[in-house]
mmCIF file of C-alpha atoms in Angstrom:
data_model
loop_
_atom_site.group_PDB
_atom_site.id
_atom_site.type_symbol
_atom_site.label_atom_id
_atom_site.label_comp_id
_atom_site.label_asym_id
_atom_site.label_seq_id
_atom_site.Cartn_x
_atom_site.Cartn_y
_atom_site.Cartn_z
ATOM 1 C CA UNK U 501 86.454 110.619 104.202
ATOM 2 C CA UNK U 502 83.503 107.866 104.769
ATOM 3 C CA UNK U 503 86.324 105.634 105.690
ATOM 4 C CA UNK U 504 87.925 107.467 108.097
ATOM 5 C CA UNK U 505 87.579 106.360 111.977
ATOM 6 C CA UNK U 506 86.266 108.983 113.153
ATOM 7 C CA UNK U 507 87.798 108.145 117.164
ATOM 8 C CA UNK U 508 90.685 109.691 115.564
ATOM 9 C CA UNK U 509 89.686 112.936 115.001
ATOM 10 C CA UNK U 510 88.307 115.171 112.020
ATOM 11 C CA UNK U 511 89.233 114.601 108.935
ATOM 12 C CA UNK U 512 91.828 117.371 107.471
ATOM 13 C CA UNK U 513 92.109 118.284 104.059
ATOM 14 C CA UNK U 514 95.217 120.331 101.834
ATOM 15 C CA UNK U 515 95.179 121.457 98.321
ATOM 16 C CA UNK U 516 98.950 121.611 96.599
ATOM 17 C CA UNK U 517 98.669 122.998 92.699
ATOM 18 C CA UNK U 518 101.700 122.209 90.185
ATOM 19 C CA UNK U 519 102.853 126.043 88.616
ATOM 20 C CA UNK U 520 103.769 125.719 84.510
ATOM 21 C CA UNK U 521 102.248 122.670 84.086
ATOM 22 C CA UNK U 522 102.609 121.014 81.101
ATOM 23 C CA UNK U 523 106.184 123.210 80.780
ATOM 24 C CA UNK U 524 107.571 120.540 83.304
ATOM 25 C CA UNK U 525 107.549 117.831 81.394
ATOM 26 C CA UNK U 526 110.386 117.628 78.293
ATOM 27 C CA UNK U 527 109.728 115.965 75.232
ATOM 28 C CA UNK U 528 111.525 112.803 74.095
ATOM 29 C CA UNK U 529 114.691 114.243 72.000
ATOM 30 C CA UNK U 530 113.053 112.548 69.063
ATOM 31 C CA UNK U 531 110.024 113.703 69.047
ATOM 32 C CA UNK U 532 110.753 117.357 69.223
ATOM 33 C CA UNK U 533 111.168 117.896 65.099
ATOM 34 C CA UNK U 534 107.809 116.755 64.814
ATOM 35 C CA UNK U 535 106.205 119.398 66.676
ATOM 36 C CA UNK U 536 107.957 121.973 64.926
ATOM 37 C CA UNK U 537 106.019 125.092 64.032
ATOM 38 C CA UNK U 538 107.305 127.675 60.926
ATOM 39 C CA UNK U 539 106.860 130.893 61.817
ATOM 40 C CA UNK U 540 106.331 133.614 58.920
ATOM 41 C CA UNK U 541 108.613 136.071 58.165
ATOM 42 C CA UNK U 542 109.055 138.319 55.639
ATOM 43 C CA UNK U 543 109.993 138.133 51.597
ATOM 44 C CA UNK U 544 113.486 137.548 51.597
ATOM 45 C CA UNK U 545 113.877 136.450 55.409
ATOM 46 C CA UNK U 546 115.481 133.549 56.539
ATOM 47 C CA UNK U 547 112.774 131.131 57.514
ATOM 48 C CA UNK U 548 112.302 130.661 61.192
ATOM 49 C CA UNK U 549 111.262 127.332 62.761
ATOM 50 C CA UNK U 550 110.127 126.682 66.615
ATOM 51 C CA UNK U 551 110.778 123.311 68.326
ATOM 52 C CA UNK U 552 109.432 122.806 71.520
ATOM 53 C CA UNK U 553 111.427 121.099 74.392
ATOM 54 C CA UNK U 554 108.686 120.378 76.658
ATOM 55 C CA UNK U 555 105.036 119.341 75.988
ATOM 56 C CA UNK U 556 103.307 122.143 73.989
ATOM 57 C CA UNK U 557 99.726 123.700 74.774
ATOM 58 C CA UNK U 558 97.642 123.056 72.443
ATOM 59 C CA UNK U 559 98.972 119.578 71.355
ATOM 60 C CA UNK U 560 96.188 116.893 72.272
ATOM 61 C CA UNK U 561 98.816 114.995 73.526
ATOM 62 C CA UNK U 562 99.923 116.821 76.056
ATOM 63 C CA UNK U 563 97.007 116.528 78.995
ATOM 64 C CA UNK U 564 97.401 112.382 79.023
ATOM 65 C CA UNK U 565 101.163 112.570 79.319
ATOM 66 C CA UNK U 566 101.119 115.294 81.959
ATOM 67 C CA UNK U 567 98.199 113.527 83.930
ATOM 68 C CA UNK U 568 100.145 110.368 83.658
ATOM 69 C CA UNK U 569 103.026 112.406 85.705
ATOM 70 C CA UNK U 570 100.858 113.355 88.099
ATOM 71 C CA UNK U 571 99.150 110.448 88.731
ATOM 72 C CA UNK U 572 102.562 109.186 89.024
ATOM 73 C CA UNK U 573 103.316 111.511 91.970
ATOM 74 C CA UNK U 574 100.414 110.664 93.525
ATOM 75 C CA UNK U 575 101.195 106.677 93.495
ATOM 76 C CA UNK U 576 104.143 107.095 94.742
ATOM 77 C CA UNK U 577 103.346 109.486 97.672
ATOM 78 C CA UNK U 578 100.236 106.793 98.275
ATOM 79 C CA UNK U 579 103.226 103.983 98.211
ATOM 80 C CA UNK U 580 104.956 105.346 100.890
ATOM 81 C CA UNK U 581 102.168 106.614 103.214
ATOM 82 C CA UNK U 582 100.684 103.129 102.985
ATOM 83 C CA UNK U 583 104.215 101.408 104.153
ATOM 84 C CA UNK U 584 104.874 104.043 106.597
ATOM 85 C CA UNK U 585 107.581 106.232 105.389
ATOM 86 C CA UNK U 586 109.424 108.788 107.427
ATOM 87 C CA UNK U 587 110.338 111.637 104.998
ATOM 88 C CA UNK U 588 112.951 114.163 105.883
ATOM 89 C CA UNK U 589 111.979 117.283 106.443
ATOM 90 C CA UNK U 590 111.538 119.711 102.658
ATOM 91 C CA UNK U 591 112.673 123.241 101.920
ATOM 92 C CA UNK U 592 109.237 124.285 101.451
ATOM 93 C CA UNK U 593 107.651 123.076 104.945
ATOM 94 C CA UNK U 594 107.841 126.557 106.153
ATOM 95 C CA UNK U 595 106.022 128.317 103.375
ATOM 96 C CA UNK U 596 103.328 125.286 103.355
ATOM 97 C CA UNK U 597 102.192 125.685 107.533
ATOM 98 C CA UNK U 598 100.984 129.015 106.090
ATOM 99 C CA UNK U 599 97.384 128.942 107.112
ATOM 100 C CA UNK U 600 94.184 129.462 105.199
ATOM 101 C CA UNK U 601 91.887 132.478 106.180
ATOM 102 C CA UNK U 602 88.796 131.127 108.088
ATOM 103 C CA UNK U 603 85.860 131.521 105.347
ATOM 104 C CA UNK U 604 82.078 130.618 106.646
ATOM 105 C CA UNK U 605 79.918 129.401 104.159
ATOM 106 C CA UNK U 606 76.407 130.856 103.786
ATOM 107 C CA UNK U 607 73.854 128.668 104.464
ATOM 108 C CA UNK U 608 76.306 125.552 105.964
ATOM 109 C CA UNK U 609 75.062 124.632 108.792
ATOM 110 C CA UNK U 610 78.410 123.950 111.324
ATOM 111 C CA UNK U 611 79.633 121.452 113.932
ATOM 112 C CA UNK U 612 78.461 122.946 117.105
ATOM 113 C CA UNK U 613 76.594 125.919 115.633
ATOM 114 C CA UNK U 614 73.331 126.636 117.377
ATOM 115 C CA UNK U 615 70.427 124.800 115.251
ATOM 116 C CA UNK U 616 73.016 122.920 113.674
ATOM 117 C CA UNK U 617 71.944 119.410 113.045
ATOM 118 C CA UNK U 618 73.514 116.345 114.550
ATOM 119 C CA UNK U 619 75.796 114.430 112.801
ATOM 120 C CA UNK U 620 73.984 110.716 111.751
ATOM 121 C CA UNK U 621 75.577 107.953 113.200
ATOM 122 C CA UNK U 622 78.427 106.177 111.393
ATOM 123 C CA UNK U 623 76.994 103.363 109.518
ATOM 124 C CA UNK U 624 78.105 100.544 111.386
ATOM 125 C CA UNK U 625 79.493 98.143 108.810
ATOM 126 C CA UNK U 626 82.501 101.029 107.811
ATOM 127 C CA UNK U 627 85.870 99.697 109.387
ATOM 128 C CA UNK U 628 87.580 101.137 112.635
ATOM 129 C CA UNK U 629 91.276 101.062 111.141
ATOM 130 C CA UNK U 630 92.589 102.376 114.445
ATOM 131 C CA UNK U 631 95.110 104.185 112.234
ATOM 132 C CA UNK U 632 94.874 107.651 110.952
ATOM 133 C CA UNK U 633 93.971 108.656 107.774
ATOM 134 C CA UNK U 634 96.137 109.431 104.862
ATOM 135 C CA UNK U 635 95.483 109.860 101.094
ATOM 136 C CA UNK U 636 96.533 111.825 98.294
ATOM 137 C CA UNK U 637 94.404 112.383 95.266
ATOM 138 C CA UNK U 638 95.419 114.129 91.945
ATOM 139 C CA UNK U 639 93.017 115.718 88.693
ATOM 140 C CA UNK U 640 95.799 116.865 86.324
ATOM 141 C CA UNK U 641 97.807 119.785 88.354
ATOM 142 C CA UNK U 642 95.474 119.774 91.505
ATOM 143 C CA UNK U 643 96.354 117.582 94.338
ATOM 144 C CA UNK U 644 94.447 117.080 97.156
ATOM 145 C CA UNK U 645 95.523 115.137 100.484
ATOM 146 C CA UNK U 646 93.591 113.807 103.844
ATOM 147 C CA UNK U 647 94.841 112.993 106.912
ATOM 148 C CA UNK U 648 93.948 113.127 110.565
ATOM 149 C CA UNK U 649 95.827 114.129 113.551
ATOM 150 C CA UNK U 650 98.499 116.826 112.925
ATOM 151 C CA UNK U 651 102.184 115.136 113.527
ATOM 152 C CA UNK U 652 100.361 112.682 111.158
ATOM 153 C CA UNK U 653 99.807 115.445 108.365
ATOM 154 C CA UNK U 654 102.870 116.477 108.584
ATOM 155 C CA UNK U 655 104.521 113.294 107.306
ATOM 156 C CA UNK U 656 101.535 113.126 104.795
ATOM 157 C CA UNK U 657 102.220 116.564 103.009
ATOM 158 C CA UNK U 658 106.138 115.917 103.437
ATOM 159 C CA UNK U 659 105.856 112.728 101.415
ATOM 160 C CA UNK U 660 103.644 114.650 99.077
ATOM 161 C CA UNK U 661 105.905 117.458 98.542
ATOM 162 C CA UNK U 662 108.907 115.055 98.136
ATOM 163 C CA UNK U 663 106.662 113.349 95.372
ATOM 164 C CA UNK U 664 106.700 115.709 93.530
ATOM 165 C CA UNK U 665 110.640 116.591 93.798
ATOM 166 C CA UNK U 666 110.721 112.867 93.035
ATOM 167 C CA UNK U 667 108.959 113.307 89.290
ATOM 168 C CA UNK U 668 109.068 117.119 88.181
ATOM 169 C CA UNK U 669 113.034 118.223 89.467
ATOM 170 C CA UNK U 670 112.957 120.849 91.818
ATOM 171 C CA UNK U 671 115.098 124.040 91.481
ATOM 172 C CA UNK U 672 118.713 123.559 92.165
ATOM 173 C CA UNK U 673 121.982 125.856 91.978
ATOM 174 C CA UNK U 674 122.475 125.499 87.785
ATOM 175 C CA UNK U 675 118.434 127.291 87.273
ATOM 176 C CA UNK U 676 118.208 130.558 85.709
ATOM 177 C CA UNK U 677 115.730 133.237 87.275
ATOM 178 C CA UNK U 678 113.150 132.215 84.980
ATOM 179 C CA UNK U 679 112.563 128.430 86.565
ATOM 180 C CA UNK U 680 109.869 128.506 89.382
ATOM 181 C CA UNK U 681 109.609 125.535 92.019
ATOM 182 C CA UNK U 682 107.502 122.981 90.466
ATOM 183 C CA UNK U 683 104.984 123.527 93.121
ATOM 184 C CA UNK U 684 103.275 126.810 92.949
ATOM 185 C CA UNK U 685 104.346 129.335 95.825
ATOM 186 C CA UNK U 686 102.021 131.897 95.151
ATOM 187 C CA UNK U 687 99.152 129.285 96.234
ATOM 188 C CA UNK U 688 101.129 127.732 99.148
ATOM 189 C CA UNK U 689 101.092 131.213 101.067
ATOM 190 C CA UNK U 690 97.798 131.342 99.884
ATOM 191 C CA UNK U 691 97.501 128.826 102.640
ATOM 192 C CA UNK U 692 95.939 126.173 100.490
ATOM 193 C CA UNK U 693 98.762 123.315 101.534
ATOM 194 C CA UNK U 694 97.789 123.804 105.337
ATOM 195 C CA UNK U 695 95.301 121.734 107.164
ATOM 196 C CA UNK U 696 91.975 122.480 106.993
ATOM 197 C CA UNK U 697 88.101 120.648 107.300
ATOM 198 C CA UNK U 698 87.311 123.208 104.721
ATOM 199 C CA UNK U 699 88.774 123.092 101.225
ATOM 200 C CA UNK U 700 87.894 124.845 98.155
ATOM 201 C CA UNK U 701 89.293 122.314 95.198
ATOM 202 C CA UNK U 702 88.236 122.893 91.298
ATOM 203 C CA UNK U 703 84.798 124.845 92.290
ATOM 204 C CA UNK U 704 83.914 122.218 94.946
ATOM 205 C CA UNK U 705 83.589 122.802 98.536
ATOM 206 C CA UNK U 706 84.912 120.071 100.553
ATOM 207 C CA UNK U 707 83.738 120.275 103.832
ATOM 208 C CA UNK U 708 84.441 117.046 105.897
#
């Protein structure tokens, strides 16, 4: 945000969460009878035995390897923003312009609110890029992204959402009912992927 030229307009923010998190990531073939769990059964029962196919709660491996695919996601969308990548458009662009509800904060003070105080000047030795804005951040299943001017968030959330079709597949014709988009729908018509200077992320209020 601090680096953001601000002759190009406010800085926008988006919030994109990954649904069934560590369930997107499978296990090496290998490594799957050593996280096998007995189950008890009865005298006389034929002994049952669980193997987990994709990373397990409660296995302490688990958060590193599925933060190291997210941070993954976000390197690559961060690749391709930096070299200027046109991404086609994605299946879920219509369900992401869904807009978040207007929500004033108690005791903010607000751009052009009466008794509102000024903004400080920018501190002179911060670079004009002359470019927009455009970053993508990641703490384990929360993304965030920042951009400024709208075509240009456009490209950055497309590249983002392709990101992640890039490292956790998307759904495609040979999915039961039981697979969900790797991206979670029920926040994205929350509104939480549209374009906002107001973001709620982890218990933080990002206001830029």
């Amino acid at each position: 945000m601090i680096l953001a030229d601000p002759a190009l307009g406010p800085v926008q923010l988006l919030k994109l969460d990954i649904s069934d998190g560590f369930y997107r990531v499978n296990l090496a073939i290998d490594d799957i009878p050593q996280l096998g769990v007995a189950f008890p059964t009865k005298p006389g029962e034929p002994k049952l035995v669980a193997f987990p196919l994709v990373l397990p709660m409660g296995w302490r491996n688990s958060p590193p390897i599925f933060s190291a695919a997210t941070e993954t996601i976000a390197d690559l969308a961060n690749e391709r923003i930096r070299r200027g990548d046109t991404p086609a458009a994605h299946p879920l662009d219509e369900a992401a312009e869904a807009v978040t509800p207007a929500r004033p904060l108690e005791g903010t003070p607000r751009g052009g609110v009466a008794g509102a105080e000024p903004e400080p000047p920018r501190d002179p030795s911060l670079p004009a890029s002359g470019k927009p804005a455009g970053y993508i951040d990641v703490f384990v299943d929360d993304f965030i992204g920042l951009t400024q001017e709208r075509r240009h968030g456009q490209r950055v959330r497309r590249i983002l959402l392709h990101a992640v079709d890039d490292v956790l597949r998307p759904l495609d014709s040979t999915d039961d009912q039981f697979r969900r988009e790797p991206v979670s729908l029920k926040k994205l018509r929350k509104g939480d992927c549209s374009w906002a200077t107001v973001k709620l992320v982890l218990g933080w209020i990002l206001d830029t």
